Tab-separated table of C-alpha atoms in Angstrom:
chain	number	residue	atom	x	y	z
T	1	GLN	CA	0.000	0.000	0.000
T	2	VAL	CA	1.438	3.318	-1.082
T	3	GLN	CA	1.888	5.857	1.707
T	4	LEU	CA	2.877	9.499	1.506
T	5	GLN	CA	4.257	11.516	4.417
T	6	GLU	CA	4.866	15.261	4.454
T	7	SER	CA	7.615	16.723	6.615
T	8	GLY	CA	9.037	20.155	7.281
T	9	PRO	CA	8.830	23.170	9.576
T	10	GLY	CA	5.401	24.016	10.933
T	11	LEU	CA	6.235	27.700	11.351
T	12	VAL	CA	7.771	30.004	8.744
T	13	LYS	CA	8.443	33.732	9.033
T	14	PRO	CA	6.945	36.177	6.523
T	15	SER	CA	9.131	36.803	3.441
T	16	GLU	CA	11.040	33.551	4.019
T	17	THR	CA	10.859	30.306	2.045
T	18	LEU	CA	8.559	27.437	2.962
T	19	SER	CA	10.191	24.035	2.391
T	20	LEU	CA	8.427	20.687	2.606
T	21	THR	CA	9.342	17.146	1.637
T	22	CYS	CA	7.053	14.240	0.790
T	23	THR	CA	8.416	10.741	1.332
T	24	VAL	CA	6.792	7.938	-0.660
T	25	SER	CA	6.803	4.440	0.838
T	26	GLY	CA	5.276	1.144	-0.245
T	27	GLY	CA	5.968	1.866	-3.898
T	28	SER	CA	8.315	3.566	-6.300
T	29	ILE	CA	8.209	7.245	-7.124
T	30	SER	CA	8.999	6.346	-10.709
T	31	SER	CA	6.371	6.374	-13.457
T	32	TYR	CA	3.996	8.643	-11.569
T	33	TYR	CA	3.214	12.316	-11.247
T	34	TRP	CA	3.398	13.895	-7.798
T	35	SER	CA	1.493	16.966	-6.674
T	36	TRP	CA	1.332	19.470	-3.876
T	37	ILE	CA	-2.090	20.728	-2.820
T	38	ARG	CA	-2.895	23.122	-0.004
T	39	GLN	CA	-5.927	24.011	2.101
T	40	PRO	CA	-6.083	27.215	4.164
T	41	PRO	CA	-7.823	26.729	7.516
T	42	GLY	CA	-11.570	26.390	6.994
T	43	LYS	CA	-11.280	26.817	3.236
T	44	GLY	CA	-11.114	24.754	0.059
T	45	LEU	CA	-8.355	22.977	-1.814
T	46	GLU	CA	-5.839	24.634	-4.128
T	47	TRP	CA	-3.552	22.752	-6.487
T	48	ILE	CA	0.013	24.094	-6.298
T	49	GLY	CA	1.789	22.048	-8.944
T	50	TYR	CA	3.111	18.656	-9.957
T	51	ILE	CA	6.342	16.969	-10.945
T	52	TYR	CA	6.953	13.853	-13.013
T	53	TYR	CA	9.577	11.424	-11.723
T	54	SER	CA	11.723	12.480	-14.673
T	55	GLY	CA	11.746	16.047	-13.337
T	56	SER	CA	9.296	17.843	-15.627
T	57	THR	CA	7.000	20.219	-13.763
T	58	ASN	CA	3.793	22.201	-14.098
T	59	TYR	CA	2.684	24.890	-11.671
T	60	ASN	CA	-0.469	26.806	-10.797
T	61	PRO	CA	-0.059	30.104	-12.692
T	62	SER	CA	-1.098	32.083	-9.620
T	63	LEU	CA	1.868	30.672	-7.656
T	64	LYS	CA	4.311	29.933	-10.452
T	65	SER	CA	6.694	32.808	-9.718
T	66	ARG	CA	7.243	31.573	-6.150
T	67	VAL	CA	7.080	27.772	-6.477
T	68	THR	CA	9.734	25.159	-7.113
T	69	ILE	CA	9.008	21.430	-6.974
T	70	SER	CA	11.873	18.960	-7.216
T	71	VAL	CA	12.276	15.188	-7.037
T	72	ASP	CA	14.922	12.852	-5.614
T	73	THR	CA	14.242	9.387	-6.994
T	74	SER	CA	17.122	7.855	-5.002
T	75	LYS	CA	15.325	8.789	-1.779
T	76	ASN	CA	11.794	8.273	-3.126
T	77	GLN	CA	11.045	11.873	-2.191
T	78	PHE	CA	9.819	15.058	-3.785
T	79	SER	CA	9.894	18.546	-2.354
T	80	LEU	CA	8.156	21.911	-2.395
T	81	LYS	CA	9.692	25.330	-1.995
T	82	LEU	CA	7.476	28.407	-1.806
T	83	SER	CA	9.302	31.692	-1.538
T	84	SER	CA	8.356	35.097	-0.134
T	85	VAL	CA	5.570	33.679	1.989
T	86	THR	CA	2.876	35.767	3.650
T	87	ALA	CA	0.080	34.977	6.081
T	88	ALA	CA	-2.057	34.014	3.059
T	89	ASP	CA	0.195	30.982	2.583
T	90	THR	CA	-0.831	29.560	5.951
T	91	ALA	CA	-2.445	26.236	5.135
T	92	VAL	CA	-2.391	22.488	5.475
T	93	TYR	CA	-0.101	21.250	2.715
T	94	TYR	CA	-0.791	17.845	1.174
T	95	CYS	CA	1.275	15.773	-1.191
T	96	ALA	CA	-0.610	13.476	-3.556
T	97	ARG	CA	-0.076	11.025	-6.418
T	98	GLN	CA	-1.357	11.158	-9.970
T	99	ARG	CA	-1.193	8.185	-12.301
T	100	THR	CA	0.369	8.559	-15.733
T	101	ARG	CA	-1.640	8.467	-18.942
T	102	TYR	CA	-0.220	7.683	-22.369
T	103	ASP	CA	-1.650	9.447	-25.428
T	104	TYR	CA	-0.835	8.230	-28.932
T	105	VAL	CA	-0.121	11.427	-30.832
T	106	TRP	CA	1.375	11.722	-34.301
T	107	GLY	CA	2.810	8.211	-34.277
T	108	SER	CA	4.301	8.171	-30.793
T	109	TYR	CA	3.201	7.930	-27.192
T	110	GLN	CA	3.268	11.044	-25.056
T	111	GLU	CA	3.118	10.909	-21.289
T	112	GLY	CA	0.937	13.124	-19.156
T	113	PRO	CA	-0.758	13.054	-15.780
T	114	LYS	CA	-4.165	11.627	-15.095
T	115	TYR	CA	-6.250	14.368	-13.585
T	116	TYR	CA	-7.148	12.875	-10.247
T	117	PHE	CA	-5.292	12.238	-7.006
T	118	ASP	CA	-5.508	8.648	-5.810
T	119	TYR	CA	-3.168	8.702	-2.817
T	120	TRP	CA	-2.719	11.561	-0.368
T	121	GLY	CA	-0.453	12.290	2.544
T	122	GLN	CA	-2.001	13.118	5.904
T	123	GLY	CA	-1.151	16.795	5.465
T	124	THR	CA	1.019	19.162	7.449
T	125	LEU	CA	0.001	22.549	8.805
T	126	VAL	CA	2.356	25.376	7.949
T	127	THR	CA	1.771	28.677	9.704
T	128	VAL	CA	3.340	31.887	8.414
T	129	SER	CA	3.923	34.222	11.319
T	130	SER	CA	6.675	36.276	12.866
E	1	GLN	CA	-13.347	32.528	-5.191
E	2	SER	CA	-13.094	28.945	-6.429
E	3	ALA	CA	-13.025	28.149	-10.118
E	4	LEU	CA	-15.818	25.565	-9.774
E	5	THR	CA	-19.086	26.372	-8.003
E	6	GLN	CA	-20.577	23.999	-5.443
E	7	PRO	CA	-23.445	24.527	-2.992
E	8	ARG	CA	-22.078	25.329	0.437
E	9	SER	CA	-24.219	22.681	2.101
E	10	VAL	CA	-26.664	19.877	1.443
E	11	SER	CA	-28.432	17.535	3.821
E	12	GLY	CA	-30.421	14.338	3.841
E	13	SER	CA	-31.775	11.692	6.162
E	14	PRO	CA	-30.328	8.200	6.461
E	15	GLY	CA	-31.400	6.037	3.552
E	16	GLN	CA	-32.199	8.980	1.309
E	17	SER	CA	-30.288	10.170	-1.748
E	18	VAL	CA	-28.545	13.488	-2.176
E	19	THR	CA	-26.907	15.109	-5.169
E	20	ILE	CA	-24.081	17.637	-5.039
E	21	SER	CA	-23.559	19.802	-8.094
E	22	CYS	CA	-20.343	21.257	-9.454
E	23	THR	CA	-20.659	23.980	-12.063
E	24	GLY	CA	-17.822	25.148	-14.252
E	25	THR	CA	-17.428	26.289	-17.821
E	26	SER	CA	-16.737	24.837	-21.244
E	27	SER	CA	-13.036	25.356	-20.468
E	28	ASP	CA	-13.029	22.902	-17.595
E	29	VAL	CA	-15.976	20.675	-16.566
E	30	GLY	CA	-17.741	20.966	-19.912
E	31	GLY	CA	-14.656	20.533	-22.020
E	32	TYR	CA	-13.173	17.335	-20.642
E	33	ASN	CA	-14.233	14.094	-18.987
E	34	TYR	CA	-11.745	14.630	-16.190
E	35	VAL	CA	-13.960	15.427	-13.203
E	36	SER	CA	-13.122	13.852	-9.866
E	37	TRP	CA	-14.746	13.983	-6.435
E	38	TYR	CA	-13.151	13.827	-2.979
E	39	GLN	CA	-14.586	13.163	0.466
E	40	GLN	CA	-12.930	14.863	3.407
E	41	HIS	CA	-13.745	14.166	7.048
E	42	PRO	CA	-12.662	16.779	9.635
E	43	GLY	CA	-8.927	16.763	10.206
E	44	LYS	CA	-8.330	14.116	7.557
E	45	ALA	CA	-6.891	14.088	4.068
E	46	PRO	CA	-9.258	14.060	1.084
E	47	LYS	CA	-10.200	10.644	-0.284
E	48	LEU	CA	-10.829	9.956	-3.970
E	49	MET	CA	-14.437	8.841	-4.501
E	50	ILE	CA	-15.034	9.330	-8.245
E	51	TYR	CA	-12.666	9.947	-11.167
E	52	ASP	CA	-13.091	10.593	-14.879
E	53	VAL	CA	-16.665	11.790	-14.209
E	54	SER	CA	-18.202	8.456	-13.246
E	55	LYS	CA	-15.558	5.842	-12.408
E	56	ARG	CA	-15.270	4.492	-8.881
E	57	PRO	CA	-11.931	3.457	-7.371
E	58	SER	CA	-11.730	0.040	-5.831
E	59	GLY	CA	-13.218	0.036	-2.338
E	60	VAL	CA	-15.627	2.956	-2.834
E	61	PRO	CA	-19.215	1.815	-2.295
E	62	ASP	CA	-21.480	1.796	-5.342
E	63	ARG	CA	-23.786	4.138	-3.414
E	64	PHE	CA	-21.517	6.862	-4.797
E	65	SER	CA	-21.990	7.766	-8.441
E	66	GLY	CA	-20.941	10.591	-10.717
E	67	SER	CA	-22.315	12.148	-13.878
E	68	LYS	CA	-21.968	15.216	-16.044
E	69	SER	CA	-24.267	17.301	-18.209
E	70	GLY	CA	-22.848	20.252	-20.065
E	71	ASN	CA	-20.803	22.390	-17.709
E	72	THR	CA	-22.206	20.794	-14.536
E	73	ALA	CA	-20.965	17.630	-12.871
E	74	SER	CA	-22.860	15.865	-10.115
E	75	LEU	CA	-22.091	13.470	-7.288
E	76	THR	CA	-25.016	11.384	-6.082
E	77	ILE	CA	-24.941	9.481	-2.828
E	78	SER	CA	-27.764	7.003	-2.402
E	79	GLY	CA	-28.746	5.151	0.763
E	80	LEU	CA	-27.189	7.865	2.934
E	81	GLN	CA	-25.300	6.654	5.969
E	82	ALA	CA	-24.079	8.568	8.999
E	83	GLU	CA	-20.444	8.102	7.953
E	84	ASP	CA	-21.127	9.924	4.687
E	85	GLU	CA	-21.293	13.198	6.616
E	86	ALA	CA	-18.235	15.078	5.380
E	87	ASP	CA	-17.050	17.796	3.024
E	88	TYR	CA	-17.058	16.958	-0.668
E	89	TYR	CA	-14.896	18.645	-3.295
E	90	CYS	CA	-15.097	18.403	-7.051
E	91	CYS	CA	-12.057	18.828	-9.247
E	92	SER	CA	-11.599	19.243	-12.988
E	93	TYR	CA	-8.891	19.516	-15.573
E	94	ALA	CA	-8.896	23.054	-16.928
E	95	GLY	CA	-6.523	22.916	-19.870
E	96	SER	CA	-2.760	22.964	-19.962
E	97	TYR	CA	-2.563	26.710	-20.566
E	98	THR	CA	-4.548	27.678	-17.485
E	99	PHE	CA	-4.753	26.251	-14.014
E	100	ASP	CA	-4.419	22.661	-15.223
E	101	VAL	CA	-6.365	21.444	-12.201
E	102	VAL	CA	-9.092	23.413	-10.418
E	103	PHE	CA	-11.181	22.562	-7.372
E	104	GLY	CA	-14.638	23.529	-6.261
E	105	GLY	CA	-15.184	25.375	-3.023
E	106	GLY	CA	-16.537	22.309	-1.246
E	107	THR	CA	-19.946	21.171	-0.004
E	108	LYS	CA	-20.734	20.210	3.564
E	109	LEU	CA	-23.003	17.153	3.640
E	110	THR	CA	-25.038	16.777	6.798
E	111	VAL	CA	-26.801	13.503	7.535
E	112	LEU	CA	-29.834	14.449	9.616
């Protein structure tokens, strides 16, 4: 059974960089897409971005200038960095898995994510405060 | 403001059926068959209940079903049970040049 576990500081100062890591156990990080999703207290879900095990990324345009997602396949981990944080970035941060789809386009197969999240971490609350 | 519109709350009695709507546009819900639904109990992570509009993951009861008409997707829960009380979120692909993935604002289901 695949399990995801977020880790990182629970408190970050304004203007600093939020850093979180998601460790995948019970399965390989390879051949899947991996996302970060956040949920401000009492509010809805917001997709932050995803990374393929090969390293290709896609980010939410509203956060793109501040977000970096990276992967370390040797450790079965992927990470999130969000820079210049403010109180509006206070949220529970989840990591989640997306399966890979294969589209046959112009004589070859192209990889892309399936647009649903089948495994989630338990979430970690990050508070931005001085 | 969320990209997809859901009712803030719905309710039903045990054994009844309820339907939660999720309204988007032709650029997201209406344009692709990539709608998913998540159940979230307080303090817990979301759980995938429906994907690709109407498919159920293994282990999800067949009381949960999904459908789509035009720009509106729906989650129907039949034979309501007390443990179904939770928040429900819809999610849709929105095109690779926009948000890629967008969520609804969530619906609180109360089992009376």
